Amino acid sequence: MELFASAVREGSFSAAGRRAGLSPAAVSRQIAALEAGLNVQLLNRTSRSLSLTDAGREYLLRLEPILQDIADAEAAAAALQATPRGTLRVHSRLMFGMRVVAPLIPAFQVRYPELRVELRLTEHAARLPEEEVDIDLRLSPSPDAALMQRRLLRCERLLVASPDYLARMPAVTLPRDLRSQRCLTYWQGPDDAVWRFLSQGVLEELTISAHFTTNNGEVLRSMALAGHGIALLDDYTVRADLAAQKLVRLLPGMQVSNTGFDLGIYAVFRQASMMPAKTRVFLDFLANAVRDN
């Protein structure tokens, strides 16, 4: 269609071919194939000139606005790739979303004012692309090979309690000392929680009879701050509390987890031949922000 319109504008197959990087014969074959597909002759050809048939004139009249719409659509798509705009849908686990992502959104939108951000927080991984989420921030990598991922942050889990709680309870110097403590656990099912301790290559597992359990990390943090017991929380959620001495870290010489030890925050997103600009700039912004902290 573009070659046909170009040949009419330029007045010859040779000129249309030069603009498209094709030989005159190739242009002639393409236009002949177009005519065969339409089952109508569009051009009268002589050795010296081209002229439109009546059908060709009517076809060109309707075709040119369509070609312009296509050019406009391509330009708009290219602009979106170059300049972030539109709506960015981000899903995150509650604690990371509340403690890390949400405070960064105002500065991000000042930098990219044409982007509208939707931040959704749940305790479950988002289903991409069924939920129309651009980026899912998870605590572990995705096993789905059809998805792309990028680790934004390494983290670890810490045992923490308030100074008030520790002042009135026996000291904790070994994992087994936790059996006589009030432990606050993250609910992962009907069975008791299992906390895992790793020190100098030696792994120890301890079944925890929880004094309190919840499926919300922010509630665990609040209970620990209130002196209600010992909680196992990700480091980025309690960093400020530790610095302010509102919480104290226990067993600092050990790695502690209720899952594995290779922990981090992963951004999971759909594969694409070219990453949308809105996705790229948000991932870069978030990665820089959490690295600086």
PDB file of C-alpha atoms in Angstrom, residues 8-182:
ATOM      1  CA  VAL A   8       1.716   7.709  -7.522  1.00  0.00           C
ATOM      2  CA  ARG A   9       3.339  10.621  -5.648  1.00  0.00           C
ATOM      3  CA  GLU A  10       6.754  10.137  -7.255  1.00  0.00           C
ATOM      4  CA  GLY A  11       5.374   9.341 -10.714  1.00  0.00           C
ATOM      5  CA  SER A  12       7.431   6.213 -11.313  1.00  0.00           C
ATOM      6  CA  PHE A  13       8.412   2.838  -9.909  1.00  0.00           C
ATOM      7  CA  SER A  14      12.072   3.881 -10.050  1.00  0.00           C
ATOM      8  CA  ALA A  15      11.586   6.899  -7.788  1.00  0.00           C
ATOM      9  CA  ALA A  16       9.380   4.928  -5.377  1.00  0.00           C
ATOM     10  CA  GLY A  17      12.012   2.189  -5.299  1.00  0.00           C
ATOM     11  CA  ARG A  18      14.808   4.620  -4.473  1.00  0.00           C
ATOM     12  CA  ARG A  19      12.848   5.928  -1.472  1.00  0.00           C
ATOM     13  CA  ALA A  20      12.162   2.389  -0.241  1.00  0.00           C
ATOM     14  CA  GLY A  21      15.561   0.900  -1.094  1.00  0.00           C
ATOM     15  CA  LEU A  22      14.061  -1.462  -3.701  1.00  0.00           C
ATOM     16  CA  SER A  23      14.599  -2.009  -7.387  1.00  0.00           C
ATOM     17  CA  PRO A  24      11.932  -0.815  -9.869  1.00  0.00           C
ATOM     18  CA  ALA A  25      11.187  -4.458 -10.677  1.00  0.00           C
ATOM     19  CA  ALA A  26      10.570  -5.229  -6.983  1.00  0.00           C
ATOM     20  CA  VAL A  27       8.200  -2.276  -6.666  1.00  0.00           C
ATOM     21  CA  SER A  28       6.360  -3.399  -9.802  1.00  0.00           C
ATOM     22  CA  ARG A  29       5.960  -6.919  -8.400  1.00  0.00           C
ATOM     23  CA  GLN A  30       4.627  -5.623  -5.073  1.00  0.00           C
ATOM     24  CA  ILE A  31       2.045  -3.389  -6.724  1.00  0.00           C
ATOM     25  CA  ALA A  32       1.042  -6.151  -9.127  1.00  0.00           C
ATOM     26  CA  ALA A  33       0.506  -8.424  -6.105  1.00  0.00           C
ATOM     27  CA  LEU A  34      -1.625  -5.710  -4.494  1.00  0.00           C
ATOM     28  CA  GLU A  35      -3.760  -5.442  -7.636  1.00  0.00           C
ATOM     29  CA  ALA A  36      -4.091  -9.222  -7.824  1.00  0.00           C
ATOM     30  CA  GLY A  37      -5.226  -9.327  -4.200  1.00  0.00           C
ATOM     31  CA  LEU A  38      -7.817  -6.635  -4.835  1.00  0.00           C
ATOM     32  CA  ASN A  39      -8.716  -8.153  -8.230  1.00  0.00           C
ATOM     33  CA  VAL A  40      -8.640  -4.694  -9.796  1.00  0.00           C
ATOM     34  CA  GLN A  41      -6.187  -2.616 -11.843  1.00  0.00           C
ATOM     35  CA  LEU A  42      -5.007   0.445  -9.947  1.00  0.00           C
ATOM     36  CA  LEU A  43      -2.460   1.896 -12.376  1.00  0.00           C
ATOM     37  CA  ASN A  44      -2.159   2.350 -16.119  1.00  0.00           C
ATOM     38  CA  ARG A  45       1.467   1.679 -17.019  1.00  0.00           C
ATOM     39  CA  THR A  46       3.417   2.866 -20.038  1.00  0.00           C
ATOM     40  CA  SER A  47       7.140   2.855 -20.648  1.00  0.00           C
ATOM     41  CA  ARG A  48       7.264   6.555 -19.701  1.00  0.00           C
ATOM     42  CA  SER A  49       4.543   7.207 -17.134  1.00  0.00           C
ATOM     43  CA  LEU A  50       2.034   5.941 -14.609  1.00  0.00           C
ATOM     44  CA  SER A  51      -1.567   7.069 -14.281  1.00  0.00           C
ATOM     45  CA  LEU A  52      -4.377   6.104 -11.948  1.00  0.00           C
ATOM     46  CA  THR A  53      -7.366   4.149 -13.121  1.00  0.00           C
ATOM     47  CA  ASP A  54     -10.747   5.193 -11.714  1.00  0.00           C
ATOM     48  CA  ALA A  55     -10.515   2.350  -9.220  1.00  0.00           C
ATOM     49  CA  GLY A  56      -6.959   3.398  -8.357  1.00  0.00           C
ATOM     50  CA  ARG A  57      -8.048   6.998  -7.760  1.00  0.00           C
ATOM     51  CA  GLU A  58     -10.844   5.898  -5.395  1.00  0.00           C
ATOM     52  CA  TYR A  59      -8.517   3.452  -3.635  1.00  0.00           C
ATOM     53  CA  LEU A  60      -5.821   6.089  -3.114  1.00  0.00           C
ATOM     54  CA  LEU A  61      -8.398   8.565  -1.777  1.00  0.00           C
ATOM     55  CA  ARG A  62      -9.365   6.118   0.981  1.00  0.00           C
ATOM     56  CA  LEU A  63      -5.870   4.735   1.492  1.00  0.00           C
ATOM     57  CA  GLU A  64      -3.951   7.914   2.272  1.00  0.00           C
ATOM     58  CA  PRO A  65      -5.803   8.717   5.544  1.00  0.00           C
ATOM     59  CA  ILE A  66      -5.212   5.097   6.669  1.00  0.00           C
ATOM     60  CA  LEU A  67      -1.483   5.339   5.967  1.00  0.00           C
ATOM     61  CA  GLN A  68      -1.361   8.615   7.912  1.00  0.00           C
ATOM     62  CA  ASP A  69      -3.125   6.979  10.865  1.00  0.00           C
ATOM     63  CA  ILE A  70      -0.549   4.182  10.798  1.00  0.00           C
ATOM     64  CA  ALA A  71       2.289   6.705  10.760  1.00  0.00           C
ATOM     65  CA  ASP A  72       0.690   8.572  13.666  1.00  0.00           C
ATOM     66  CA  ALA A  73       0.277   5.321  15.627  1.00  0.00           C
ATOM     67  CA  GLU A  74       3.923   4.411  15.063  1.00  0.00           C
ATOM     68  CA  ALA A  75       5.024   7.874  16.168  1.00  0.00           C
ATOM     69  CA  ALA A  76       2.877   7.648  19.301  1.00  0.00           C
ATOM     70  CA  ALA A  77       4.303   4.229  20.155  1.00  0.00           C
ATOM     71  CA  ALA A  78       7.838   5.524  19.641  1.00  0.00           C
ATOM     72  CA  ALA A  79       7.093   8.513  21.870  1.00  0.00           C
ATOM     73  CA  LEU A  80       5.882   6.195  24.649  1.00  0.00           C
ATOM     74  CA  GLN A  81       9.101   4.252  24.360  1.00  0.00           C
ATOM     75  CA  ALA A  82      11.183   7.417  24.533  1.00  0.00           C
ATOM     76  CA  THR A  83       9.152   9.397  27.095  1.00  0.00           C
ATOM     77  CA  PRO A  84       7.515   7.530  29.992  1.00  0.00           C
ATOM     78  CA  ARG A  85       3.812   8.283  30.153  1.00  0.00           C
ATOM     79  CA  GLY A  86       0.518   6.491  30.697  1.00  0.00           C
ATOM     80  CA  THR A  87      -0.280   4.227  33.652  1.00  0.00           C
ATOM     81  CA  LEU A  88       2.275   2.085  35.485  1.00  0.00           C
ATOM     82  CA  ARG A  89       0.744  -0.741  37.536  1.00  0.00           C
ATOM     83  CA  VAL A  90       2.994  -1.997  40.331  1.00  0.00           C
ATOM     84  CA  HIS A  91       2.164  -4.833  42.729  1.00  0.00           C
ATOM     85  CA  SER A  92       4.129  -5.496  45.908  1.00  0.00           C
ATOM     86  CA  ARG A  93       4.057  -7.501  49.102  1.00  0.00           C
ATOM     87  CA  LEU A  94       2.625  -5.393  51.904  1.00  0.00           C
ATOM     88  CA  MET A  95       5.690  -4.646  54.012  1.00  0.00           C
ATOM     89  CA  PHE A  96       8.033  -3.821  51.142  1.00  0.00           C
ATOM     90  CA  GLY A  97       5.320  -1.776  49.451  1.00  0.00           C
ATOM     91  CA  MET A  98       4.500   0.204  52.584  1.00  0.00           C
ATOM     92  CA  ARG A  99       8.002   0.609  54.006  1.00  0.00           C
ATOM     93  CA  VAL A 100      10.057   1.089  50.837  1.00  0.00           C
ATOM     94  CA  VAL A 101       8.033   1.620  47.662  1.00  0.00           C
ATOM     95  CA  ALA A 102       5.275   3.987  48.783  1.00  0.00           C
ATOM     96  CA  PRO A 103       7.650   6.616  50.271  1.00  0.00           C
ATOM     97  CA  LEU A 104       9.539   6.728  46.950  1.00  0.00           C
ATOM     98  CA  ILE A 105       6.505   7.315  44.709  1.00  0.00           C
ATOM     99  CA  PRO A 106       6.256  11.128  45.205  1.00  0.00           C
ATOM    100  CA  ALA A 107       9.867  11.693  44.090  1.00  0.00           C
ATOM    101  CA  PHE A 108       9.384   9.302  41.162  1.00  0.00           C
ATOM    102  CA  GLN A 109       6.305  11.153  39.943  1.00  0.00           C
ATOM    103  CA  VAL A 110       8.039  14.516  40.274  1.00  0.00           C
ATOM    104  CA  ARG A 111      10.703  13.148  37.929  1.00  0.00           C
ATOM    105  CA  TYR A 112       8.145  11.581  35.545  1.00  0.00           C
ATOM    106  CA  PRO A 113       5.017  13.751  35.802  1.00  0.00           C
ATOM    107  CA  GLU A 114       3.310  12.152  32.795  1.00  0.00           C
ATOM    108  CA  LEU A 115       3.215   8.756  34.507  1.00  0.00           C
ATOM    109  CA  ARG A 116       0.255   7.715  36.646  1.00  0.00           C
ATOM    110  CA  VAL A 117       1.215   5.050  39.197  1.00  0.00           C
ATOM    111  CA  GLU A 118      -1.117   2.381  40.589  1.00  0.00           C
ATOM    112  CA  LEU A 119       0.424   0.642  43.624  1.00  0.00           C
ATOM    113  CA  ARG A 120      -1.385  -2.517  44.712  1.00  0.00           C
ATOM    114  CA  LEU A 121      -0.416  -4.293  47.938  1.00  0.00           C
ATOM    115  CA  THR A 122      -1.299  -7.888  48.861  1.00  0.00           C
ATOM    116  CA  GLU A 123       0.449 -10.848  50.466  1.00  0.00           C
ATOM    117  CA  HIS A 124       0.258 -12.926  47.285  1.00  0.00           C
ATOM    118  CA  ALA A 125       2.248 -12.798  44.052  1.00  0.00           C
ATOM    119  CA  ALA A 126       0.403 -11.108  41.200  1.00  0.00           C
ATOM    120  CA  ARG A 127      -0.627 -13.135  38.151  1.00  0.00           C
ATOM    121  CA  LEU A 128       1.039 -11.658  35.090  1.00  0.00           C
ATOM    122  CA  PRO A 129      -0.473 -10.635  32.724  1.00  0.00           C
ATOM    123  CA  GLU A 130      -3.964 -11.654  33.880  1.00  0.00           C
ATOM    124  CA  GLU A 131      -4.123  -8.887  36.490  1.00  0.00           C
ATOM    125  CA  GLU A 132      -2.720  -6.267  34.069  1.00  0.00           C
ATOM    126  CA  VAL A 133       0.270  -5.649  36.333  1.00  0.00           C
ATOM    127  CA  ASP A 134       3.438  -4.205  34.780  1.00  0.00           C
ATOM    128  CA  ILE A 135       5.828  -5.001  37.657  1.00  0.00           C
ATOM    129  CA  ASP A 136       5.415  -7.457  40.540  1.00  0.00           C
ATOM    130  CA  LEU A 137       7.794  -7.005  43.486  1.00  0.00           C
ATOM    131  CA  ARG A 138       8.358 -10.388  45.131  1.00  0.00           C
ATOM    132  CA  LEU A 139      10.419 -11.880  47.944  1.00  0.00           C
ATOM    133  CA  SER A 140      11.757 -14.680  45.733  1.00  0.00           C
ATOM    134  CA  PRO A 141      12.516 -15.233  42.037  1.00  0.00           C
ATOM    135  CA  SER A 142       9.757 -16.444  39.750  1.00  0.00           C
ATOM    136  CA  PRO A 143       9.948 -20.059  38.540  1.00  0.00           C
ATOM    137  CA  ASP A 144       8.103 -19.046  35.348  1.00  0.00           C
ATOM    138  CA  ALA A 145      10.619 -18.975  32.490  1.00  0.00           C
ATOM    139  CA  ALA A 146       8.185 -16.867  30.441  1.00  0.00           C
ATOM    140  CA  LEU A 147       8.713 -13.928  32.814  1.00  0.00           C
ATOM    141  CA  MET A 148      11.688 -11.606  33.160  1.00  0.00           C
ATOM    142  CA  GLN A 149      13.097 -10.682  36.565  1.00  0.00           C
ATOM    143  CA  ARG A 150      15.647  -8.437  38.168  1.00  0.00           C
ATOM    144  CA  ARG A 151      16.940  -8.609  41.722  1.00  0.00           C
ATOM    145  CA  LEU A 152      16.728  -5.131  43.194  1.00  0.00           C
ATOM    146  CA  LEU A 153      17.901  -5.768  46.718  1.00  0.00           C
ATOM    147  CA  ARG A 154      19.609  -8.417  48.825  1.00  0.00           C
ATOM    148  CA  CYS A 155      18.132  -8.731  52.292  1.00  0.00           C
ATOM    149  CA  GLU A 156      18.210 -10.866  55.405  1.00  0.00           C
ATOM    150  CA  ARG A 157      15.836 -11.689  58.196  1.00  0.00           C
ATOM    151  CA  LEU A 158      16.547 -10.555  61.732  1.00  0.00           C
ATOM    152  CA  LEU A 159      15.325 -11.648  65.145  1.00  0.00           C
ATOM    153  CA  VAL A 160      14.253  -8.492  66.969  1.00  0.00           C
ATOM    154  CA  ALA A 161      12.613  -7.480  70.233  1.00  0.00           C
ATOM    155  CA  SER A 162      12.111  -4.278  72.191  1.00  0.00           C
ATOM    156  CA  PRO A 163      14.522  -3.262  74.992  1.00  0.00           C
ATOM    157  CA  ASP A 164      11.588  -3.370  77.420  1.00  0.00           C
ATOM    158  CA  TYR A 165      10.813  -6.987  76.551  1.00  0.00           C
ATOM    159  CA  LEU A 166      14.454  -8.052  76.784  1.00  0.00           C
ATOM    160  CA  ALA A 167      14.867  -6.358  80.180  1.00  0.00           C
ATOM    161  CA  ARG A 168      12.239  -8.575  81.779  1.00  0.00           C
ATOM    162  CA  MET A 169      13.017 -11.911  80.051  1.00  0.00           C
ATOM    163  CA  PRO A 170      15.956 -14.362  80.180  1.00  0.00           C
ATOM    164  CA  ALA A 171      18.824 -13.670  77.798  1.00  0.00           C
ATOM    165  CA  VAL A 172      18.863 -15.295  74.348  1.00  0.00           C
ATOM    166  CA  THR A 173      22.355 -16.534  73.452  1.00  0.00           C
ATOM    167  CA  LEU A 174      21.484 -19.721  71.559  1.00  0.00           C
ATOM    168  CA  PRO A 175      18.532 -20.701  69.330  1.00  0.00           C
ATOM    169  CA  ARG A 176      17.222 -23.161  71.948  1.00  0.00           C
ATOM    170  CA  ASP A 177      16.793 -20.264  74.383  1.00  0.00           C
ATOM    171  CA  LEU A 178      13.818 -19.198  72.251  1.00  0.00           C
ATOM    172  CA  ARG A 179      11.784 -22.086  73.661  1.00  0.00           C
ATOM    173  CA  SER A 180      11.303 -20.081  76.859  1.00  0.00           C
ATOM    174  CA  GLN A 181      10.472 -16.836  75.034  1.00  0.00           C
ATOM    175  CA  ARG A 182       7.295 -15.275  73.671  1.00  0.00           C
TER     176      ARG A 182
END
